[in-house]
PDB file of C-alpha atoms in Angstrom:
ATOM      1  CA  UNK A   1     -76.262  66.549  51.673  1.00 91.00           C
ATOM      2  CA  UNK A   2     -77.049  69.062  48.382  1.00 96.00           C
ATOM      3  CA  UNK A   3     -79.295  71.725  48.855  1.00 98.00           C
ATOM      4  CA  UNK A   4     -81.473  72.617  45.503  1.00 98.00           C
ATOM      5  CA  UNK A   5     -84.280  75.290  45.625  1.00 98.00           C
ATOM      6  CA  UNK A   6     -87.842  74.089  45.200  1.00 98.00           C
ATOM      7  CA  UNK A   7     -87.799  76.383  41.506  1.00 98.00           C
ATOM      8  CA  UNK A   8     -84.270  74.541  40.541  1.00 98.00           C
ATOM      9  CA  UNK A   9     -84.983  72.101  37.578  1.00 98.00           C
ATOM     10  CA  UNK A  10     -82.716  68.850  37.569  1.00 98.00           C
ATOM     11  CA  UNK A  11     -83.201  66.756  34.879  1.00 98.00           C
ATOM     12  CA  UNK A  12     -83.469  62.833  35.041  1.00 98.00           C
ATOM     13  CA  UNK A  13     -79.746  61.633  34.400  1.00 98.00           C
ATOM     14  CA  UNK A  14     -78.003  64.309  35.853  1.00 98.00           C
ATOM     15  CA  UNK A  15     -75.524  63.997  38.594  1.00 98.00           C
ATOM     16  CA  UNK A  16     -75.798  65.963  41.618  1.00 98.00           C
ATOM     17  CA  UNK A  17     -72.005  65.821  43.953  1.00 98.00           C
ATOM     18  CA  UNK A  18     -72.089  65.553  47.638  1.00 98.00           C
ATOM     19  CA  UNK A  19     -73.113  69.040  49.370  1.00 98.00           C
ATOM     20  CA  UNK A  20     -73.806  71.305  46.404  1.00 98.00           C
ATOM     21  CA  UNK A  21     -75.769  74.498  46.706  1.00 98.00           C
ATOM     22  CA  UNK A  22     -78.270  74.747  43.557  1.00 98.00           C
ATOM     23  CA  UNK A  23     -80.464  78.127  43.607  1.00 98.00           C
ATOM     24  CA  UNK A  24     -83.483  79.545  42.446  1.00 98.00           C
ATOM     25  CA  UNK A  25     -84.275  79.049  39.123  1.00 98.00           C
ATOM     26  CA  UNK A  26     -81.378  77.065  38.077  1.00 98.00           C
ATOM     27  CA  UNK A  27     -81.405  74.536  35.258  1.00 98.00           C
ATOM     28  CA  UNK A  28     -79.368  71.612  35.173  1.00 98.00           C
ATOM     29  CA  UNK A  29     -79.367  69.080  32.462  1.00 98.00           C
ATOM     30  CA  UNK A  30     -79.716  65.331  32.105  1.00 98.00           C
ATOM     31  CA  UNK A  31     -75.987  64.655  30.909  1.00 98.00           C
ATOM     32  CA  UNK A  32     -74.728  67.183  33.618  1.00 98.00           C
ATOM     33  CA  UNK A  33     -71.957  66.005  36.017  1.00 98.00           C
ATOM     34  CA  UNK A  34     -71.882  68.048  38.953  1.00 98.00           C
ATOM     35  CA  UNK A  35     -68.701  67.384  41.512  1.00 98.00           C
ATOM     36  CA  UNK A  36     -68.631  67.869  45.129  1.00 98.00           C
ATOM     37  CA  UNK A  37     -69.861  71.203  47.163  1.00 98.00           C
ATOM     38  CA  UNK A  38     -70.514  72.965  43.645  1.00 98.00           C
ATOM     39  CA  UNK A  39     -72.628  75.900  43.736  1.00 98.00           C
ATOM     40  CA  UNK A  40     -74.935  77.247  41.566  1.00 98.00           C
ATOM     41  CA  UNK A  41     -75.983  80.759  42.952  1.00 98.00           C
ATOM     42  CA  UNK A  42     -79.277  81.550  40.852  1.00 98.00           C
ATOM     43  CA  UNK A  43     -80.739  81.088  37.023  1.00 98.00           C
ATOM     44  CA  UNK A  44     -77.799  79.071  36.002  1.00 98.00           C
ATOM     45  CA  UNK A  45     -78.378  76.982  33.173  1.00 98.00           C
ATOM     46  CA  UNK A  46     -75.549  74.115  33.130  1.00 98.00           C
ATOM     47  CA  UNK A  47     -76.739  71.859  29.851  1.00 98.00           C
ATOM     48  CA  UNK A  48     -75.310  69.278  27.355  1.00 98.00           C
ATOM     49  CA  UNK A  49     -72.451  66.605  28.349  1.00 98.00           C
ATOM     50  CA  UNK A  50     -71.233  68.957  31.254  1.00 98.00           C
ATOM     51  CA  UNK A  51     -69.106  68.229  34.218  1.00 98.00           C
ATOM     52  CA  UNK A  52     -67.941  70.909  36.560  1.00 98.00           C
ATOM     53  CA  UNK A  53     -64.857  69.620  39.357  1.00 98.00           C
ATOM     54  CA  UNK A  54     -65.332  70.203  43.157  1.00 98.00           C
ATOM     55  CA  UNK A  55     -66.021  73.513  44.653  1.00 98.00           C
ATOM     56  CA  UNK A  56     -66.892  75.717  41.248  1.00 98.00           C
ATOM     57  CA  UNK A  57     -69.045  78.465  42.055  1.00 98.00           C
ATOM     58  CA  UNK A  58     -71.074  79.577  38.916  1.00 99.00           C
ATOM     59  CA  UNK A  59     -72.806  82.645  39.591  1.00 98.00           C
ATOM     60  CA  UNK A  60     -76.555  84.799  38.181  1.00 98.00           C
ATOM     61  CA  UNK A  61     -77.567  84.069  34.595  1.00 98.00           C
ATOM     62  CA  UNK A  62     -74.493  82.082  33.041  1.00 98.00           C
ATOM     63  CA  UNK A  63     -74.924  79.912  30.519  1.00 98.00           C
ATOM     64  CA  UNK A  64     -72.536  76.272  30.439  1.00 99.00           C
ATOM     65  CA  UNK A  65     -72.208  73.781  28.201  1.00 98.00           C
ATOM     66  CA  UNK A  66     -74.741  75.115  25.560  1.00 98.00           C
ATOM     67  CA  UNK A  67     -74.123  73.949  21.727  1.00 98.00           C
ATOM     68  CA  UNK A  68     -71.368  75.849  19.860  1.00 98.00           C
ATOM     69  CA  UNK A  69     -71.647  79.354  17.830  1.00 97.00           C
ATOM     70  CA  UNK A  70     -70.864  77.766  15.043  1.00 96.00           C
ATOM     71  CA  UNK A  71     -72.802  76.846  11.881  1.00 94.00           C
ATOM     72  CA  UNK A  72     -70.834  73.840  11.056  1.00 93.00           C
ATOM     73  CA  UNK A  73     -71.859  72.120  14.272  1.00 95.00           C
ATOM     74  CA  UNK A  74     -74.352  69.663  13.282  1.00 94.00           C
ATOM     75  CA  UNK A  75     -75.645  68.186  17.068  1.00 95.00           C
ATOM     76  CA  UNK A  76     -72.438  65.863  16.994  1.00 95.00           C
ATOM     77  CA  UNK A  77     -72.130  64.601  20.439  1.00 95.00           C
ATOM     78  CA  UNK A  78     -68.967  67.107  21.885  1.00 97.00           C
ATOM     79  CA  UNK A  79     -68.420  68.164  25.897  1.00 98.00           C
ATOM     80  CA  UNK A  80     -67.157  70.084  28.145  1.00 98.00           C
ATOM     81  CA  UNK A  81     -64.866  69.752  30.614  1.00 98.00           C
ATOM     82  CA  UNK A  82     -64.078  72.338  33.507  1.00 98.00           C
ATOM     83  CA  UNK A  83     -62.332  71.771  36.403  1.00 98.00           C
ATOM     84  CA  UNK A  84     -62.009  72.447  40.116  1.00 98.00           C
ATOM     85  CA  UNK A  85     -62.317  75.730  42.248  1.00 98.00           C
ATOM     86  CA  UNK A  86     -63.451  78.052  39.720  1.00 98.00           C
ATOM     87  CA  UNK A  87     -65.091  80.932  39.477  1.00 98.00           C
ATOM     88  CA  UNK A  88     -67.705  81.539  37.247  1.00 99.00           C
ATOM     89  CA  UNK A  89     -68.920  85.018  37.484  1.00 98.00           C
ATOM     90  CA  UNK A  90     -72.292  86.528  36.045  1.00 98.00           C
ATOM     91  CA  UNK A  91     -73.449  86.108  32.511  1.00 98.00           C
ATOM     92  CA  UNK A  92     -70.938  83.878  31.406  1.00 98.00           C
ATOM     93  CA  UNK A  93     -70.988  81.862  28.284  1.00 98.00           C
ATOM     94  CA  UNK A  94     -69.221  78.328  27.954  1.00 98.00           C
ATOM     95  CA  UNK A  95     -69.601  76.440  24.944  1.00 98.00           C
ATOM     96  CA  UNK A  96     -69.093  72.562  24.319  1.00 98.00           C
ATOM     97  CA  UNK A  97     -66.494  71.495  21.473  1.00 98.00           C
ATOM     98  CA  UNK A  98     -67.227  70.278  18.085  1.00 97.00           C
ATOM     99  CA  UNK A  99     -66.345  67.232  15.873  1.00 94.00           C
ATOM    100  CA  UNK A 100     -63.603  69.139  13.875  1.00 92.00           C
ATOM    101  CA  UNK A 101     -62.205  70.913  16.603  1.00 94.00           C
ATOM    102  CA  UNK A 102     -61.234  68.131  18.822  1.00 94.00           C
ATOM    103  CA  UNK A 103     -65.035  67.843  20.526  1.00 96.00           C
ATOM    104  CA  UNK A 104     -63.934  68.808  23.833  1.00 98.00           C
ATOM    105  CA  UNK A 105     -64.059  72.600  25.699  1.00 98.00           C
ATOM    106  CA  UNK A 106     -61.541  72.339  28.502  1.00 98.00           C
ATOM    107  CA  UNK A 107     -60.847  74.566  31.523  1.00 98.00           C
ATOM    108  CA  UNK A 108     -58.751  74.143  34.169  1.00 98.00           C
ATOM    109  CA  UNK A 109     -58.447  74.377  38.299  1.00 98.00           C
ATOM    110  CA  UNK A 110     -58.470  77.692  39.794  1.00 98.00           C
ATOM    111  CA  UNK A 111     -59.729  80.235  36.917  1.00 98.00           C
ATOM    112  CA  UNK A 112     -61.550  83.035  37.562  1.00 98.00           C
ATOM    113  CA  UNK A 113     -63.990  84.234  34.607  1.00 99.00           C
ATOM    114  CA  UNK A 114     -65.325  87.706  35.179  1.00 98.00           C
ATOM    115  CA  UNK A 115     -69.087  88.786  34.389  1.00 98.00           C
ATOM    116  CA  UNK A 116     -69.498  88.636  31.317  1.00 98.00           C
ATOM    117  CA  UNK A 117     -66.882  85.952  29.733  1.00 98.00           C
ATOM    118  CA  UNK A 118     -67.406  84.350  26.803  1.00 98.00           C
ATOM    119  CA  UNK A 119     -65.339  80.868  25.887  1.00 98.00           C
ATOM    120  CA  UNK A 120     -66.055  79.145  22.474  1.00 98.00           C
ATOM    121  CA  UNK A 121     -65.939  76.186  21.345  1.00 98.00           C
ATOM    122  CA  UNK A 122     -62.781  73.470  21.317  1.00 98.00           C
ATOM    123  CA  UNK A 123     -60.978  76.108  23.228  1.00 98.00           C
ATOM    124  CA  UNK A 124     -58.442  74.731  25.670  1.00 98.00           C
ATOM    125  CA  UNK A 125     -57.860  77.293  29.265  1.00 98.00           C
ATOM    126  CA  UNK A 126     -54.987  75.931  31.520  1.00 98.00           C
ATOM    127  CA  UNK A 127     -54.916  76.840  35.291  1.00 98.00           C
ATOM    128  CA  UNK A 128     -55.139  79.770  37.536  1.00 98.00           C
ATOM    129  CA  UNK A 129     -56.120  82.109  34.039  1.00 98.00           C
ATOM    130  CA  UNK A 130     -58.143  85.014  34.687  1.00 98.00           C
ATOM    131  CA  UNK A 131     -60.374  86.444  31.955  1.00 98.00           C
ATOM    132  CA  UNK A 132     -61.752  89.665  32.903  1.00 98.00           C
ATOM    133  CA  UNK A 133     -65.034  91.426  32.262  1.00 98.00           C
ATOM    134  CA  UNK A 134     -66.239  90.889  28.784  1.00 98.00           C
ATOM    135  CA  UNK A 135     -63.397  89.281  27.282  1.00 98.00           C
ATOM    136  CA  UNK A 136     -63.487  86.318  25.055  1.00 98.00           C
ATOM    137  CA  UNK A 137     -61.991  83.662  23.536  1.00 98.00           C
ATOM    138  CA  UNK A 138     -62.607  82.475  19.820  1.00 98.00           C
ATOM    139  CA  UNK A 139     -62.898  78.744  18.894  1.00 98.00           C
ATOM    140  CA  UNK A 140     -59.983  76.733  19.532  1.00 97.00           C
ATOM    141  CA  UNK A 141     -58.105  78.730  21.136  1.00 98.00           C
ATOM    142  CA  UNK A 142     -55.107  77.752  23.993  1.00 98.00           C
ATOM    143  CA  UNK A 143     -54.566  79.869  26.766  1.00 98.00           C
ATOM    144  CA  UNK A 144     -51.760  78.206  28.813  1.00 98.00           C
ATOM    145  CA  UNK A 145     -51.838  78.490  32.307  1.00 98.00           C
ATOM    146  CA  UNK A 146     -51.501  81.480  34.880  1.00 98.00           C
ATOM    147  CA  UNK A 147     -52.653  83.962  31.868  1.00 98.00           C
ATOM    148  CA  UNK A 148     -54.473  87.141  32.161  1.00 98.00           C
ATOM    149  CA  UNK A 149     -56.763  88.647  29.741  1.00 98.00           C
ATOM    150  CA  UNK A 150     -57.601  92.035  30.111  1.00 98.00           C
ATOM    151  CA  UNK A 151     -61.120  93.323  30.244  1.00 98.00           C
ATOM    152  CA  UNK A 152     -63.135  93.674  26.895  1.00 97.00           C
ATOM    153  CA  UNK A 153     -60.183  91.370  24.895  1.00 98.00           C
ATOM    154  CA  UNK A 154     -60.925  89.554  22.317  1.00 97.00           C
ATOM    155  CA  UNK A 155     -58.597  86.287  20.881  1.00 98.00           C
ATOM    156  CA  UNK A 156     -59.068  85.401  17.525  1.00 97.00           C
ATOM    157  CA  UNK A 157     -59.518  81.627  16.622  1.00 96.00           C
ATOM    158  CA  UNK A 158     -56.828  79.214  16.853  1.00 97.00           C
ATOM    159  CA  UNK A 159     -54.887  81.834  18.832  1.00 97.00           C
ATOM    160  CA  UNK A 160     -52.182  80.102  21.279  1.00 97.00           C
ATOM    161  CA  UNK A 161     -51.444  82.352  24.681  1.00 98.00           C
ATOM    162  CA  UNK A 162     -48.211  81.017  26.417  1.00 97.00           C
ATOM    163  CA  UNK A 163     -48.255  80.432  29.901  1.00 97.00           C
ATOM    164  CA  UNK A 164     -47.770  83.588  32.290  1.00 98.00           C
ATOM    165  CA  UNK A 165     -48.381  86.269  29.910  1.00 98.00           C
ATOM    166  CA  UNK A 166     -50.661  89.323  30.135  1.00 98.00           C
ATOM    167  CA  UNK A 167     -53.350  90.981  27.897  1.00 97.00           C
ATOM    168  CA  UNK A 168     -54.076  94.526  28.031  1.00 96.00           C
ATOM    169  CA  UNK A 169     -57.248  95.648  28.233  1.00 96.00           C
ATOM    170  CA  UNK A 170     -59.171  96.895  24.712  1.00 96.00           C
ATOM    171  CA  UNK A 171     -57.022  94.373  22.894  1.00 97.00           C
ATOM    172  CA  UNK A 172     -58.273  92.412  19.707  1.00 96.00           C
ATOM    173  CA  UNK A 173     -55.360  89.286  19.334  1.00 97.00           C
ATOM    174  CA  UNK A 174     -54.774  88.033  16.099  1.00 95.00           C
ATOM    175  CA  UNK A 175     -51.457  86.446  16.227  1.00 95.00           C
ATOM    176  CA  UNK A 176     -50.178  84.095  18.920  1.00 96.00           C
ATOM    177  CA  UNK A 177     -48.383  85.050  22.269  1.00 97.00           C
ATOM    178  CA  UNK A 178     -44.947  84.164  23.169  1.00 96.00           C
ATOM    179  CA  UNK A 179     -45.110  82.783  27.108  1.00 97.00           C
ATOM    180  CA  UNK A 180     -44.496  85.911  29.511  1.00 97.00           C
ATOM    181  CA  UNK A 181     -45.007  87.771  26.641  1.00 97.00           C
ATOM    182  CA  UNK A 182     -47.159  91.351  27.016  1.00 96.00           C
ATOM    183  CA  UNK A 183     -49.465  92.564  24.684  1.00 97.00           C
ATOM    184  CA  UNK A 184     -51.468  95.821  24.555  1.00 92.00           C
ATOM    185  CA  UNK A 185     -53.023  98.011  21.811  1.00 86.00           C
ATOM    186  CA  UNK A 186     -55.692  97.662  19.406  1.00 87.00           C
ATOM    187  CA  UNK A 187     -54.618  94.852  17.765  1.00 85.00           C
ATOM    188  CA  UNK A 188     -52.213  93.279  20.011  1.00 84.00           C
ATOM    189  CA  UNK A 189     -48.316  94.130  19.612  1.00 87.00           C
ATOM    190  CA  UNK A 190     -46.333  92.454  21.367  1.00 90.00           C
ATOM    191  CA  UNK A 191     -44.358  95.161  23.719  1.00 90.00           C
ATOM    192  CA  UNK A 192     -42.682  93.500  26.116  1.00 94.00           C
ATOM    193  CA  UNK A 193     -42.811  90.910  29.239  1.00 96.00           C
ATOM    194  CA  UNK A 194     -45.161  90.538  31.783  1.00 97.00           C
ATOM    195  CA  UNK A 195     -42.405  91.540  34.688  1.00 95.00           C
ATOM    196  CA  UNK A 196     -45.013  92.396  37.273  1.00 95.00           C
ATOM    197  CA  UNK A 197     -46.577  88.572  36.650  1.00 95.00           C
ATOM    198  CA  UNK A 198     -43.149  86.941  37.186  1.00 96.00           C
ATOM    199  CA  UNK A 199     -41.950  88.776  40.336  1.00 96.00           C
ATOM    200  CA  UNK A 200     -45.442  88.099  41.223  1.00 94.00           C
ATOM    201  CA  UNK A 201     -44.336  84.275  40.696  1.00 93.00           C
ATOM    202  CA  UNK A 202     -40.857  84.767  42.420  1.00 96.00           C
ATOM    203  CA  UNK A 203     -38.730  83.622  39.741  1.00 96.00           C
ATOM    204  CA  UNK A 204     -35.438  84.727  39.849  1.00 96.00           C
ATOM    205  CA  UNK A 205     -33.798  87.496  38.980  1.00 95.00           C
ATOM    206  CA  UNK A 206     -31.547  85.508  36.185  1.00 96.00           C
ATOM    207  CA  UNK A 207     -34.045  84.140  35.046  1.00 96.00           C
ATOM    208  CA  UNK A 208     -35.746  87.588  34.613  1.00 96.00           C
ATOM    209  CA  UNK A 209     -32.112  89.043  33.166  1.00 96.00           C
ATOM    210  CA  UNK A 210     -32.298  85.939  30.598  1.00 96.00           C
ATOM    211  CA  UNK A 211     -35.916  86.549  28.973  1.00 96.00           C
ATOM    212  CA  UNK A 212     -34.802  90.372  28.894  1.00 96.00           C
ATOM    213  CA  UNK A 213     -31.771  89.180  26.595  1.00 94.00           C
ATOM    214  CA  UNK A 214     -34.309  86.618  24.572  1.00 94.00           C
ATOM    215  CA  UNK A 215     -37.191  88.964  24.249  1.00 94.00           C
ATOM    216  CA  UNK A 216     -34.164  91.721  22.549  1.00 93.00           C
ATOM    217  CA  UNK A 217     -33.137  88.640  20.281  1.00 92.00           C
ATOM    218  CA  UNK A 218     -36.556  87.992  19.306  1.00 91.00           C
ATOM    219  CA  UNK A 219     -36.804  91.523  18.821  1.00 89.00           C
ATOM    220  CA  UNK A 220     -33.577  92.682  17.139  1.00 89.00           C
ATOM    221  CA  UNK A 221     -31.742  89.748  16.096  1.00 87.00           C
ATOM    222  CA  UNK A 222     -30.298  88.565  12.927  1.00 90.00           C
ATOM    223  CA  UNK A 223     -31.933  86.092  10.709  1.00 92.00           C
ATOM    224  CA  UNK A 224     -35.975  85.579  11.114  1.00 92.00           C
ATOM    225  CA  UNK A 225     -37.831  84.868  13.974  1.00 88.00           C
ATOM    226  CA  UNK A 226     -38.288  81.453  13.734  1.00 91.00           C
ATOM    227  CA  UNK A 227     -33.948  81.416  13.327  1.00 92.00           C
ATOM    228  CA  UNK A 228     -33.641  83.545  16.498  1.00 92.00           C
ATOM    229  CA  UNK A 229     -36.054  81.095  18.033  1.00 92.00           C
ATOM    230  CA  UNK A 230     -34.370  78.181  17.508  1.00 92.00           C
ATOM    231  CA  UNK A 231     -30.707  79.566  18.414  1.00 93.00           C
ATOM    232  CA  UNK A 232     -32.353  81.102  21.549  1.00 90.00           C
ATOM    233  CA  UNK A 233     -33.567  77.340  22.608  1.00 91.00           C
ATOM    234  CA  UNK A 234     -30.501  75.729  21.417  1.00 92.00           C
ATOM    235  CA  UNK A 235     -27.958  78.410  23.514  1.00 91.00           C
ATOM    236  CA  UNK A 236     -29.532  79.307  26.931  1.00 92.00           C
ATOM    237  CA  UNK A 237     -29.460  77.652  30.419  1.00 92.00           C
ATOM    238  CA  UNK A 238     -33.132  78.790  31.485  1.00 94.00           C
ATOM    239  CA  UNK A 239     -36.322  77.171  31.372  1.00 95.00           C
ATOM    240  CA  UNK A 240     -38.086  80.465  31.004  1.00 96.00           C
ATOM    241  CA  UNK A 241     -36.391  81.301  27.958  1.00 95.00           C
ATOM    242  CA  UNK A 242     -36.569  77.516  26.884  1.00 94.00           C
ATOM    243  CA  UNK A 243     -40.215  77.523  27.089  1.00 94.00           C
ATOM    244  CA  UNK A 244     -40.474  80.458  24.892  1.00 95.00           C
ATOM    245  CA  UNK A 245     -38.596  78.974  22.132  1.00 94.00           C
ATOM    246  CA  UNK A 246     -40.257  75.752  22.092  1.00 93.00           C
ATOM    247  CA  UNK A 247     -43.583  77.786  22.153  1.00 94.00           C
ATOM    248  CA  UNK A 248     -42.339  79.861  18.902  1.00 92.00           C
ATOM    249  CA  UNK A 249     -40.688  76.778  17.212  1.00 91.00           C
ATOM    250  CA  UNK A 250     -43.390  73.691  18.194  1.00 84.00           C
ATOM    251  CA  UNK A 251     -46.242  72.302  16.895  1.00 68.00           C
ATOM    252  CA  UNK A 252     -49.376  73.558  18.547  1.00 60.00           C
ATOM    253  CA  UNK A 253     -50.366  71.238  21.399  1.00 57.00           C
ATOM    254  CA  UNK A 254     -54.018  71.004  22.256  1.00 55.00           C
ATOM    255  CA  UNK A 255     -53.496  68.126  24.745  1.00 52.00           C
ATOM    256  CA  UNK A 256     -51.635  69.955  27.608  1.00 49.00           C
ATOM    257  CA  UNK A 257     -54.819  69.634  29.763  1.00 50.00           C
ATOM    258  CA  UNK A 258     -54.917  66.101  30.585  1.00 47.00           C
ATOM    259  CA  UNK A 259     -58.538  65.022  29.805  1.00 44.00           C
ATOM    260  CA  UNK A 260     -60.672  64.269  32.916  1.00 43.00           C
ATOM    261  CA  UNK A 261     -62.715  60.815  33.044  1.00 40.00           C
TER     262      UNK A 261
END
């Protein structure tokens, strides 16, 4: 059975899990989806075509599913989509899509957004991706899964972050991010790989040796990057490296979150 404070306001329409936790002040809207044994600590507002997977805890004064930043967005109907067992920290800002970008936010299981956050509109956050204190992402932005952003980041629209890498914090990122990649400075150079991350993730010490030898191709190699990209993905027996390659030499794919009903 859901506990919801006497103050709480929950809209006609909206649809409350089993055993969810809804505090003082809260807000919740009347196209709001809530799953199972979410919790809402106090003067949350969760608004527009919303739905939040079990066990999400969205902490003081965040805002979710508001209307885009955007002065194109006209009041299409757009949503958002976030997933199960995140964290939602204070003061966080998640916007719904819009028509030209797709109309869907999406974020994954497991992601812990720091006080602060802010997420824009149409952009697409994989699993277990940590966004520290006020960092943000632009509109339509992919950050793949098991990313970290570093604290007061900022990623430009239509920026793509590969799976596993690392942001340092202070960093404004224009450009995309190879996967594994790390970037640091003031406007994001690409310096090397996130090591710590993938000992972190136990992969194997070949498979470290290998993006070593593809990050100095991409680095110092003959030909231009998108040449040492492709030979790197047509020439080595690793995944890791595989994955980068693909990343550098693909189309950008905004479906790699499989949309939830």
């Amino acid at each position: 059975m859901s506990r919801i404070h006497p103050s709480a306001i929950i809209e006609d329409g909206a649809q409350i899990g089993q055993d969810c936790v809804i505090g003082p002040f809260c807000h919740v809207g009347p196209q709001v989806r809530l799953g199972d044994r979410v919790e809402l600590k106090s003067h949350v507002v969760v608004t527009g075509e919303t739905s939040i997977g079990d066990d999400c805890v969205i902490f003081n004064f965040s805002v979710i599913g508001e209307i885009p930043q955007d002065l194109k967005f006209g009041g299409e109907n757009t949503r958002l989509e976030i997933g199960k067992r995140n964290r939602i920290r204070e003061h966080v800002t998640v916007n719904t899509g819009t028509e030209g970008g797709g109309g869907v936010t999406r974020i994954g299981d497991d992601c812990l957004l720091m006080a602060g956050v802010h997420v824009a509109h149409d952009v697409q956050i994989g699993n277990r991706v940590i966004m520290v204190n006020h960092s943000g992402a632009a509109g339509h932005c992919i950050i793949e899964d098991d990313v970290i952003i570093g604290g007061i980041s900022g990623l430009h629209q239509w920026v793509r972050v590969g799976r596993g890498a690392i942001i340092g914090a202070l960093t404004m990122v224009p450009n995309d991010v190879i996967p594994y990649g790390l970037v640091q400075a003031s406007r994001g150079e690409l310096e090397g790989l996130n090591l710590v991350g993938l000992k972190r993730r136990g992969v194997s010490r070949a498979d470290i040796s290998a993006l070593r030898a593809a990050f100095r191709e991409l680095s110092e190699g003959e030909g231009t990057f998108m040449d040492r990209a492709k030979r790197l993905g047509d020439s080595t027996d690793s995944d890791y490296v595989r994955q980068i390659a693909e990343f550098v030499t693909g189309e950008s794919d905004r479906s790699f979150l499989t949309p939830r009903k």
